[in-house]
XYZ file of C-alpha atoms in Angstrom:
629
model
C 33.136 20.226 -17.767
C 30.734 17.315 -17.680
C 27.354 18.724 -16.731
C 25.340 15.535 -16.863
C 24.618 12.164 -18.353
C 21.155 11.258 -19.607
C 19.516 7.916 -19.031
C 19.901 5.111 -21.546
C 16.506 5.746 -23.070
C 15.070 3.037 -25.283
C 14.646 5.361 -28.271
C 18.380 6.066 -28.137
C 19.237 2.439 -27.474
C 17.643 1.494 -30.756
C 20.020 3.839 -32.561
C 23.106 2.544 -30.789
C 25.364 -0.158 -32.218
C 24.494 -3.735 -31.339
C 25.742 -4.687 -27.883
C 26.357 -1.104 -26.764
C 24.209 1.138 -24.613
C 24.195 4.775 -25.704
C 23.858 7.637 -23.231
C 23.376 11.323 -23.921
C 26.069 13.498 -22.400
C 25.372 17.179 -21.812
C 28.571 19.203 -21.964
C 28.049 22.920 -21.517
C 25.242 23.879 -23.887
C 25.993 21.080 -26.359
C 24.947 17.459 -26.517
C 26.879 14.379 -27.540
C 26.410 10.632 -27.184
C 28.646 8.458 -25.080
C 28.566 4.710 -25.546
C 28.894 2.324 -22.644
C 31.022 -0.607 -23.645
C 31.159 -3.919 -21.783
C 34.547 -4.842 -20.384
C 35.545 -7.949 -18.443
C 34.282 -6.650 -15.097
C 32.212 -3.532 -15.699
C 31.017 -1.011 -18.217
C 33.505 1.567 -19.418
C 32.910 4.829 -21.264
C 34.284 5.935 -24.587
C 33.494 9.124 -26.416
C 31.489 9.120 -29.602
C 31.086 11.819 -32.256
C 28.443 14.400 -31.298
C 24.955 13.626 -32.532
C 22.330 16.292 -33.098
C 19.436 16.061 -30.626
C 17.094 18.995 -31.096
C 15.654 20.767 -28.043
C 11.961 21.575 -27.751
C 10.511 25.026 -28.359
C 11.143 25.823 -24.699
C 14.862 25.262 -25.213
C 14.859 22.171 -22.999
C 15.742 18.694 -24.160
C 13.827 15.754 -22.706
C 14.578 12.044 -22.882
C 11.912 9.505 -21.914
C 12.342 5.789 -21.306
C 9.310 3.509 -21.241
C 5.675 3.951 -22.245
C 2.993 6.603 -21.637
C -0.600 5.347 -21.571
C -2.714 8.500 -21.393
C -1.004 10.373 -24.222
C -4.247 11.110 -26.147
C -5.890 12.667 -23.073
C -2.818 14.772 -22.291
C -2.462 15.881 -25.890
C -6.121 16.908 -25.946
C -5.749 18.903 -22.710
C -2.731 20.652 -24.210
C -4.462 21.355 -27.511
C -1.882 19.291 -29.384
C -2.136 16.529 -31.955
C -3.061 13.119 -30.595
C 0.044 11.578 -32.171
C 2.913 13.261 -30.352
C 6.301 11.859 -29.362
C 6.564 10.968 -25.643
C 9.485 13.323 -25.043
C 7.670 16.224 -26.697
C 4.532 15.464 -24.712
C 6.399 15.415 -21.388
C 8.145 18.644 -22.297
C 4.797 20.287 -23.084
C 3.259 19.019 -19.814
C 6.079 20.548 -17.750
C 5.951 23.810 -19.699
C 2.181 24.096 -19.098
C 1.799 22.857 -15.505
C 5.317 22.865 -14.086
C 6.677 19.922 -12.168
C 3.220 19.321 -10.636
C 2.204 18.284 -14.136
C 4.186 15.065 -13.768
C 1.339 13.725 -11.613
C -0.904 13.931 -14.704
C 1.207 11.433 -16.640
C 0.227 7.765 -16.455
C 2.832 5.329 -17.660
C 5.809 3.104 -16.977
C 8.574 5.628 -17.510
C 11.666 7.421 -16.325
C 12.720 10.772 -17.718
C 15.569 13.245 -17.875
C 15.253 16.909 -18.858
C 18.170 19.254 -19.522
C 17.543 23.012 -19.513
C 20.594 24.784 -20.914
C 19.472 28.277 -19.909
C 19.159 27.292 -16.244
C 21.940 24.702 -16.480
C 19.734 22.244 -14.634
C 18.911 18.575 -14.987
C 15.615 17.044 -13.909
C 15.280 13.320 -13.187
C 11.931 11.664 -12.467
C 10.483 8.143 -12.190
C 6.859 7.048 -12.577
C 4.794 6.814 -9.361
C 4.303 3.036 -9.450
C 7.982 2.165 -9.917
C 7.591 0.406 -13.263
C 10.745 2.029 -14.629
C 13.834 3.089 -12.749
C 16.543 5.728 -12.796
C 19.747 5.992 -10.751
C 22.158 8.843 -10.248
C 25.474 9.759 -8.664
C 26.618 13.267 -7.824
C 30.245 13.964 -8.707
C 32.569 16.904 -8.223
C 31.715 18.233 -11.692
C 28.073 17.324 -12.117
C 25.579 14.489 -11.924
C 25.480 11.143 -13.715
C 22.269 9.217 -14.342
C 21.441 5.868 -15.905
C 18.692 3.291 -15.994
C 20.865 0.802 -14.089
C 23.303 1.342 -11.229
C 25.848 -0.996 -12.814
C 26.098 1.359 -15.798
C 27.089 4.200 -13.492
C 29.918 2.075 -12.103
C 31.500 2.268 -15.558
C 32.333 5.916 -14.941
C 35.597 6.498 -13.069
C 34.022 9.412 -11.164
C 31.580 7.057 -9.414
C 32.883 5.584 -6.170
C 32.033 1.877 -5.894
C 32.063 1.835 -2.079
C 29.442 -0.713 -0.932
C 26.468 0.078 1.285
C 25.876 -3.165 3.147
C 23.153 -1.590 5.293
C 20.844 -1.603 2.275
C 21.531 -5.297 1.733
C 20.998 -5.977 5.445
C 17.542 -4.425 5.192
C 16.918 -6.675 2.212
C 17.747 -9.738 4.358
C 15.151 -8.679 6.938
C 12.555 -7.994 4.209
C 12.380 -4.338 5.237
C 12.822 -2.810 1.795
C 10.501 0.045 2.737
C 13.271 1.418 4.979
C 15.816 1.464 2.150
C 14.416 4.609 0.539
C 16.685 5.888 -2.218
C 19.687 3.832 -1.132
C 21.340 1.218 -3.305
C 24.063 -1.367 -2.630
C 26.556 1.418 -3.450
C 26.896 4.259 -0.978
C 27.351 6.949 -3.639
C 24.620 5.795 -6.047
C 21.023 6.755 -5.339
C 17.733 5.695 -6.872
C 15.101 8.172 -7.953
C 12.189 6.969 -5.869
C 8.787 6.313 -7.479
C 6.749 9.488 -7.762
C 9.733 11.740 -6.999
C 11.861 14.116 -9.000
C 15.505 15.033 -8.472
C 16.582 18.448 -9.737
C 20.305 19.220 -10.065
C 21.360 22.821 -10.559
C 24.853 24.245 -10.120
C 25.943 21.449 -7.823
C 22.846 21.557 -5.617
C 20.234 18.808 -5.534
C 16.557 19.212 -4.694
C 14.355 16.151 -4.134
C 10.565 16.263 -3.818
C 7.443 14.167 -4.377
C 5.244 14.943 -7.339
C 2.717 12.205 -6.463
C 1.489 10.785 -3.171
C -0.790 7.792 -2.526
C -2.638 9.693 0.219
C -6.078 10.565 -1.248
C -7.278 14.164 -1.131
C -10.860 13.152 -0.291
C -13.185 10.172 0.040
C -15.322 9.416 -3.010
C -19.036 9.351 -2.198
C -21.451 7.952 -4.798
C -25.251 7.794 -4.496
C -25.639 4.000 -4.668
C -23.484 1.000 -3.864
C -23.901 -0.242 -7.416
C -22.333 3.003 -8.637
C -19.015 1.982 -7.071
C -19.178 -1.336 -8.947
C -19.854 0.340 -12.287
C -17.102 2.875 -11.681
C -14.616 0.090 -10.821
C -15.506 -1.780 -14.015
C -15.040 1.359 -16.085
C -11.658 2.073 -14.486
C -10.413 -1.474 -15.134
C -11.663 -1.558 -18.735
C -10.019 1.786 -19.492
C -6.715 0.797 -17.859
C -6.536 -2.492 -19.782
C -7.448 -0.840 -23.098
C -4.764 1.821 -22.601
C -2.087 -0.874 -22.258
C -3.114 -2.873 -25.332
C -1.550 -1.475 -28.534
C -4.216 -1.115 -31.206
C -4.508 -3.979 -33.699
C -1.624 -5.882 -32.079
C -2.013 -9.288 -30.358
C -1.289 -9.358 -26.625
C -0.713 -12.078 -24.046
C -2.146 -12.153 -20.508
C -0.482 -14.063 -17.694
C -3.415 -16.032 -16.283
C -3.929 -17.706 -12.919
C -7.175 -18.721 -11.228
C -7.365 -15.605 -9.054
C -9.449 -12.459 -9.317
C -6.786 -10.143 -10.683
C -5.453 -11.891 -13.771
C -8.914 -13.172 -14.780
C -10.232 -9.620 -14.487
C -7.475 -8.320 -16.779
C -7.939 -11.122 -19.326
C -11.725 -10.674 -19.375
C -11.397 -6.920 -19.959
C -8.873 -7.491 -22.752
C -11.139 -10.092 -24.352
C -14.061 -7.648 -24.300
C -12.341 -4.546 -25.586
C -9.132 -5.323 -27.490
C -9.311 -5.246 -31.284
C -6.749 -8.028 -31.862
C -6.231 -11.605 -30.628
C -5.767 -12.026 -26.876
C -3.675 -14.987 -25.757
C -3.305 -16.241 -22.199
C -0.534 -18.264 -20.569
C -0.904 -20.299 -17.392
C 2.275 -21.707 -15.842
C 1.960 -24.892 -13.811
C 4.384 -26.311 -11.276
C 7.133 -28.615 -12.523
C 5.593 -32.127 -12.576
C 9.006 -33.830 -12.337
C 9.624 -32.901 -8.679
C 7.666 -33.344 -5.423
C 5.188 -30.519 -4.904
C 3.730 -28.842 -1.838
C 0.125 -29.741 -1.193
C -2.476 -27.024 -0.552
C -3.703 -26.300 2.956
C -6.944 -24.691 4.106
C -5.800 -21.271 2.805
C -4.651 -22.419 -0.656
C -5.861 -24.299 -3.709
C -3.882 -26.078 -6.415
C -4.211 -26.967 -10.123
C -5.134 -23.534 -11.376
C -5.390 -24.731 -14.955
C -8.337 -27.014 -14.078
C -10.010 -24.211 -12.129
C -9.669 -21.879 -15.120
C -11.710 -24.042 -17.496
C -15.105 -22.473 -16.646
C -13.586 -19.011 -17.140
C -12.046 -19.965 -20.494
C -15.327 -21.539 -21.575
C -17.102 -18.255 -20.806
C -14.577 -16.370 -22.975
C -14.042 -18.481 -26.120
C -12.385 -15.507 -27.803
C -9.352 -16.003 -25.555
C -6.594 -18.215 -26.986
C -5.390 -20.168 -23.964
C -1.970 -21.765 -23.503
C -0.536 -23.755 -20.615
C 3.085 -24.632 -19.867
C 4.944 -26.491 -17.151
C 7.697 -24.723 -15.263
C 11.167 -26.178 -15.817
C 14.106 -25.747 -13.464
C 16.817 -23.642 -15.118
C 20.184 -25.166 -15.820
C 23.141 -24.436 -13.571
C 24.759 -23.002 -16.710
C 22.622 -19.903 -16.083
C 24.100 -19.439 -12.620
C 26.821 -16.964 -13.486
C 27.555 -13.448 -12.252
C 25.314 -10.940 -13.983
C 23.293 -13.696 -15.645
C 19.507 -14.130 -15.612
C 19.580 -15.596 -12.084
C 22.310 -13.495 -10.441
C 21.597 -9.804 -10.869
C 24.242 -7.067 -10.979
C 21.614 -4.481 -10.016
C 19.770 -5.816 -6.968
C 19.675 -9.330 -5.461
C 16.708 -11.412 -6.491
C 14.478 -12.963 -3.869
C 14.073 -16.725 -3.840
C 16.614 -18.711 -5.873
C 14.155 -19.298 -8.724
C 11.822 -16.330 -8.406
C 12.590 -14.850 -11.819
C 13.068 -18.099 -13.712
C 9.876 -19.860 -12.640
C 7.537 -18.136 -15.103
C 10.071 -16.254 -17.239
C 11.367 -19.163 -19.317
C 7.914 -20.510 -20.349
C 6.774 -16.944 -21.020
C 9.710 -16.062 -23.257
C 9.326 -19.290 -25.232
C 5.643 -18.590 -25.834
C 6.241 -14.943 -26.793
C 8.903 -16.000 -29.299
C 6.594 -18.640 -30.734
C 3.673 -16.214 -31.105
C 5.667 -13.106 -32.046
C 4.001 -11.075 -29.270
C 5.682 -8.120 -27.528
C 3.041 -6.952 -25.020
C 2.319 -8.919 -21.832
C -0.410 -8.030 -19.332
C -0.248 -9.055 -15.679
C -2.311 -8.406 -12.552
C 0.420 -8.205 -9.932
C -0.804 -4.991 -8.297
C -4.414 -6.108 -7.936
C -4.064 -7.138 -4.288
C -3.115 -3.575 -3.348
C -5.802 -1.901 -5.471
C -9.019 -3.364 -6.872
C -8.881 -6.665 -4.962
C -7.528 -5.223 -1.728
C -8.795 -7.318 1.191
C -10.000 -4.564 3.529
C -7.745 -6.079 6.180
C -7.979 -3.063 8.498
C -11.753 -2.462 8.397
C -12.360 -4.410 11.627
C -9.669 -2.368 13.390
C -11.367 0.839 12.192
C -14.706 -0.340 13.528
C -13.239 -1.256 16.904
C -11.398 2.046 17.182
C -14.590 4.038 16.537
C -16.721 1.992 18.952
C -18.685 0.012 16.331
C -18.097 -3.264 18.142
C -21.123 -5.143 16.823
C -20.203 -4.217 13.252
C -16.640 -5.372 13.881
C -17.878 -8.697 15.309
C -20.083 -9.267 12.261
C -17.222 -8.391 9.904
C -14.832 -11.086 11.151
C -13.789 -13.639 8.552
C -14.391 -16.631 10.871
C -17.634 -18.393 9.976
C -18.223 -20.064 13.336
C -18.340 -18.752 16.887
C -15.380 -20.835 18.013
C -13.069 -19.094 15.549
C -14.288 -15.541 16.103
C -12.205 -14.653 19.218
C -8.989 -15.569 17.434
C -10.110 -13.706 14.302
C -10.957 -10.674 16.457
C -7.398 -10.582 17.775
C -5.782 -11.185 14.383
C -7.971 -8.861 12.275
C -8.604 -6.077 14.749
C -6.975 -5.928 18.176
C -3.419 -6.716 17.028
C -3.487 -3.753 14.636
C -4.416 -1.384 17.460
C -1.775 -2.588 19.907
C 1.420 -0.566 20.432
C 4.527 -2.371 19.140
C 5.830 -2.799 22.710
C 2.710 -4.725 23.700
C 3.044 -6.915 20.616
C 6.640 -7.746 21.558
C 5.602 -8.625 25.124
C 2.926 -10.990 23.852
C 5.436 -12.632 21.531
C 7.850 -13.176 24.418
C 5.102 -14.698 26.571
C 4.398 -17.118 23.734
C 8.088 -18.077 23.581
C 8.789 -16.315 20.300
C 11.447 -13.765 19.305
C 10.628 -10.066 19.541
C 10.341 -9.701 15.760
C 8.834 -12.064 13.212
C 11.809 -12.023 10.819
C 14.087 -13.334 13.592
C 12.440 -16.742 13.213
C 13.923 -17.265 9.753
C 16.374 -14.539 8.651
C 20.114 -15.151 8.215
C 20.912 -11.518 9.022
C 23.611 -11.310 11.686
C 21.938 -10.293 14.995
C 24.504 -7.593 15.783
C 23.801 -5.920 12.421
C 20.064 -5.929 13.123
C 20.716 -4.350 16.507
C 23.044 -1.786 14.970
C 20.384 -0.786 12.423
C 17.675 -0.712 15.089
C 15.433 -3.088 13.163
C 12.134 -3.737 14.841
C 9.017 -5.670 14.072
C 7.302 -6.283 10.766
C 6.282 -3.267 8.765
C 3.570 -1.036 10.151
C 1.890 1.856 8.341
C 3.907 5.068 8.385
C 1.056 7.192 7.061
C -1.716 8.042 9.517
C -4.906 9.201 7.805
C -7.303 8.393 10.643
C -8.270 5.057 9.073
C -6.184 1.999 9.903
C -7.511 0.293 6.799
C -6.540 3.143 4.473
C -3.126 3.342 6.166
C -2.713 -0.360 5.518
C -3.638 -0.077 1.837
C -1.254 2.853 1.357
C 1.492 0.759 2.975
C 0.809 -2.086 0.533
C 0.927 0.276 -2.435
C 4.160 1.841 -1.185
C 5.684 -1.610 -0.735
C 4.543 -2.586 -4.220
C 5.921 0.456 -6.021
C 9.288 0.299 -4.274
C 9.506 -3.421 -5.003
C 8.712 -2.682 -8.654
C 11.532 -0.142 -8.757
C 14.048 -2.602 -7.302
C 13.325 -5.132 -10.051
C 12.527 -2.835 -12.993
C 15.899 -3.706 -14.524
C 14.684 -7.270 -15.178
C 12.413 -6.049 -17.963
C 14.623 -3.287 -19.392
C 16.047 -4.100 -22.784
C 13.679 -7.028 -23.348
C 12.045 -7.483 -26.738
C 8.708 -7.397 -24.905
C 7.119 -5.193 -22.249
C 5.245 -6.243 -19.105
C 2.265 -4.003 -18.331
C 0.059 -4.131 -15.241
C -3.300 -2.327 -15.578
C -3.662 -2.268 -11.781
C -0.804 0.247 -11.634
C -2.833 2.680 -13.747
C -2.600 5.950 -11.859
C -6.274 6.898 -12.164
C -7.319 3.403 -11.067
C -4.952 3.521 -8.069
C -6.279 6.922 -7.006
C -9.865 5.710 -7.437
C -9.231 2.659 -5.234
C -7.593 4.749 -2.509
C -10.469 7.229 -2.440
C -13.213 4.692 -1.755
C -15.116 4.297 1.526
C -13.590 1.426 3.453
C -16.766 -0.680 3.506
C -16.440 -1.122 -0.259
C -13.590 -3.567 0.403
C -15.023 -5.548 3.301
C -18.517 -6.137 4.631
C -20.217 -9.019 6.418
C -16.884 -10.775 6.838
C -16.252 -10.898 3.074
C -12.904 -9.440 1.973
C -11.948 -8.298 -1.540
C -15.578 -7.259 -1.801
C -15.121 -4.614 -4.510
C -13.333 -6.995 -6.885
C -15.849 -9.776 -6.252
C -18.746 -7.489 -7.103
C -17.041 -5.751 -10.033
C -15.974 -8.997 -11.728
C -19.192 -10.923 -11.130
C -20.400 -10.081 -14.648
C -17.331 -11.569 -16.357
C -15.702 -14.158 -14.059
C -17.394 -17.427 -12.954
C -18.719 -17.682 -9.406
C -16.250 -20.492 -8.679
C -13.460 -17.881 -8.909
C -15.344 -14.823 -7.645
C -16.469 -16.560 -4.436
C -13.194 -18.421 -3.732
C -11.638 -17.192 -0.479
C -8.446 -19.237 -0.790
C -5.485 -18.230 -2.931
C -3.576 -20.233 -5.507
C -0.553 -22.261 -4.428
C 1.906 -21.082 -7.071
C 5.500 -22.309 -7.427
C 4.555 -25.432 -5.464
C 7.730 -27.029 -6.872
C 10.215 -24.798 -4.998
C 11.002 -27.491 -2.409
C 11.721 -30.047 -5.136
C 13.900 -27.597 -7.046
C 15.887 -26.581 -3.969
C 16.278 -30.230 -2.898
C 17.983 -30.998 -6.206
C 20.545 -28.267 -5.579
C 21.548 -28.906 -1.954
C 25.146 -29.749 -2.860
C 25.370 -26.677 -5.074
C 23.962 -24.447 -2.323
C 26.528 -25.848 0.125
C 29.302 -24.981 -2.336
C 27.878 -21.474 -2.767
C 27.928 -20.980 1.012
C 31.611 -21.984 0.892
C 32.206 -19.199 -1.620
C 30.265 -16.670 0.454
C 32.354 -17.540 3.509
C 35.446 -16.439 1.562
C 34.114 -12.866 1.496
C 34.617 -10.857 4.703
C 32.183 -8.267 3.369
C 29.408 -10.837 2.832
C 30.065 -12.452 6.200
C 29.842 -9.063 7.909
C 26.048 -9.118 7.408
C 25.166 -12.741 6.576
C 25.163 -15.452 9.230
C 26.477 -18.375 7.157
C 26.327 -20.692 10.163
C 22.580 -20.120 10.247
C 22.399 -20.875 6.523
C 24.279 -24.150 7.060
C 22.016 -25.079 9.972
C 18.990 -24.648 7.694
C 20.664 -26.753 5.015
C 21.597 -29.491 7.499
C 18.047 -29.680 8.902
C 16.552 -30.293 5.465
C 12.921 -31.441 5.730
C 12.157 -34.924 4.457
C 8.809 -34.138 2.822
C 7.111 -31.251 0.998
C 4.473 -31.163 3.750
C 7.127 -30.467 6.382
C 8.827 -27.896 4.132
C 5.585 -26.004 3.589
C 4.925 -25.301 7.281
C 5.891 -21.966 8.825
C 8.575 -21.147 9.916
C 10.357 -23.962 8.018
C 9.139 -22.603 4.674
C 10.482 -19.124 5.451
C 13.799 -20.486 6.686
C 14.307 -22.406 3.464
C 13.129 -19.792 0.977
C 14.258 -16.640 2.774
C 16.788 -17.559 5.434
C 18.651 -19.804 2.973
C 17.504 -18.908 -0.553
C 17.362 -15.128 -0.257
C 20.546 -14.956 1.816
C 22.234 -17.011 -0.890
C 21.250 -14.452 -3.531
C 22.458 -11.548 -1.384
C 25.789 -13.334 -0.837
C 26.168 -14.042 -4.551
C 25.383 -10.405 -5.281
C 28.210 -9.262 -3.001
C 30.608 -11.754 -4.605
C 29.694 -10.375 -8.024
C 30.413 -6.804 -6.955
C 33.759 -7.898 -5.532
C 34.651 -9.668 -8.764
C 34.870 -13.053 -7.039
C 34.017 -15.683 -9.635
C 36.110 -18.518 -8.199
């Protein structure tokens, strides 16, 4: 009987025939390879001749997908050679420290381990969600793959939809989805969890948690700065392959400049950067008091300070409608994308530049806002809760007395209010009970059925509102990473984010809260840590960059196409059971005349989320139903 199917690991993919994805099948005590073959609608399975895959000394066989970044340190702790295959290293870690040892591994990985003696299969995914793994329990065993659509190629996997998961997506409440997928019988191994199957029984448990064990106390404030610099430098170096050129995605914010500066200082090969600007052929949104524009111009002092960086700039270009096909780069088969052009905005210029330069490693700083450059947005609430009212007043971001009362409510009091009080205040101000109701195209009766409430609030309670808030951001980040990990699987290049380094994440979570905010200055740790390598014009900037300022122009070009797509969605009873297409049409009919009008809330959210994101969810459902008309 079929005991299990291993993930489509990249080391096995390289051995498979072109165009096929090879999976390891465990049948009894033996191992063979099955090849997933593309058919007109889905992947189907055909048997292949058995291929010898040798188990480790323990008798277990381990498959690893992705990259491990602290292999030398682990090998040293195990008394092994520094150059050791990832699968062998993982096997040795589990043999030495058990499943708790998984928390010692830093990397972007998913793994499967088959133990013939115990007839058990272990599935695990990295804590920060940078690689994914899905599984389905069947009558005879368990199936696992790197993508849910691959599992649908097996006849034993029921393709019954789970529209509740997609409904949560429409309300931007992905944190409530957990291990669910758009298919009721397919589950996702959640970041930092393992799934153990043995004799038809499944055990699920965390092997890593973002809740810190203790608060780090250092003698001097400057010690925190030096420690943060050391953590960032180490994390960047670990993700740069020795003697190989790399490329850094570069904006004019703290995070990407910090990564690029560390790479420039420590990498032993050329470091390129790429800055993507908004499409100049369409009307663009103009920055407000919270945003700045023209990041390329703002980067010039930084690039001048680091002449070793090889800088490139490219304009975004709207993708052709030829790419709008089911399962294509804009319409996922795995999980619906967000805005209509979220993936394409930077992806096309990036891929062109990587092909031109022959580079396969890309560094980003996406997780910086949840780690090193976290704002300290709950510090004022902590100070109010503990009676330090004068400290809280002095820590407000408003720079004048007239703005301080409003800042006090926004940055402190609102975080301490029970959700019922918040709803009452919203009603008194003439607003809906929940913020997403102002823009979402989720059918109201579905929201009521699911019991959806207000915007996300921390579900971990450590005694510090600020720490709870940072943990919530990290949880949101790692689950979001897991949802979209498929985008980068199978690429000829890998995207690596040093701010997801496990030791760096744990360091940031363990810090005293005043390291992130003091005297009304947020992102304090990043500003201090990067002051020796990033110009003051970037370090001291409190606004954020207005990226993808061309979205209104791009969507305006496609209004007729979006109307036709809504027509298609209305032909699907399943899609219409959760999506309010009348609301989508109302948004389309009330199209703003100028970018300035489009950029104001809630109009901006209605266009990008209520229309754009609902469109992607509807297209996703049509793809699963096989509707291509």
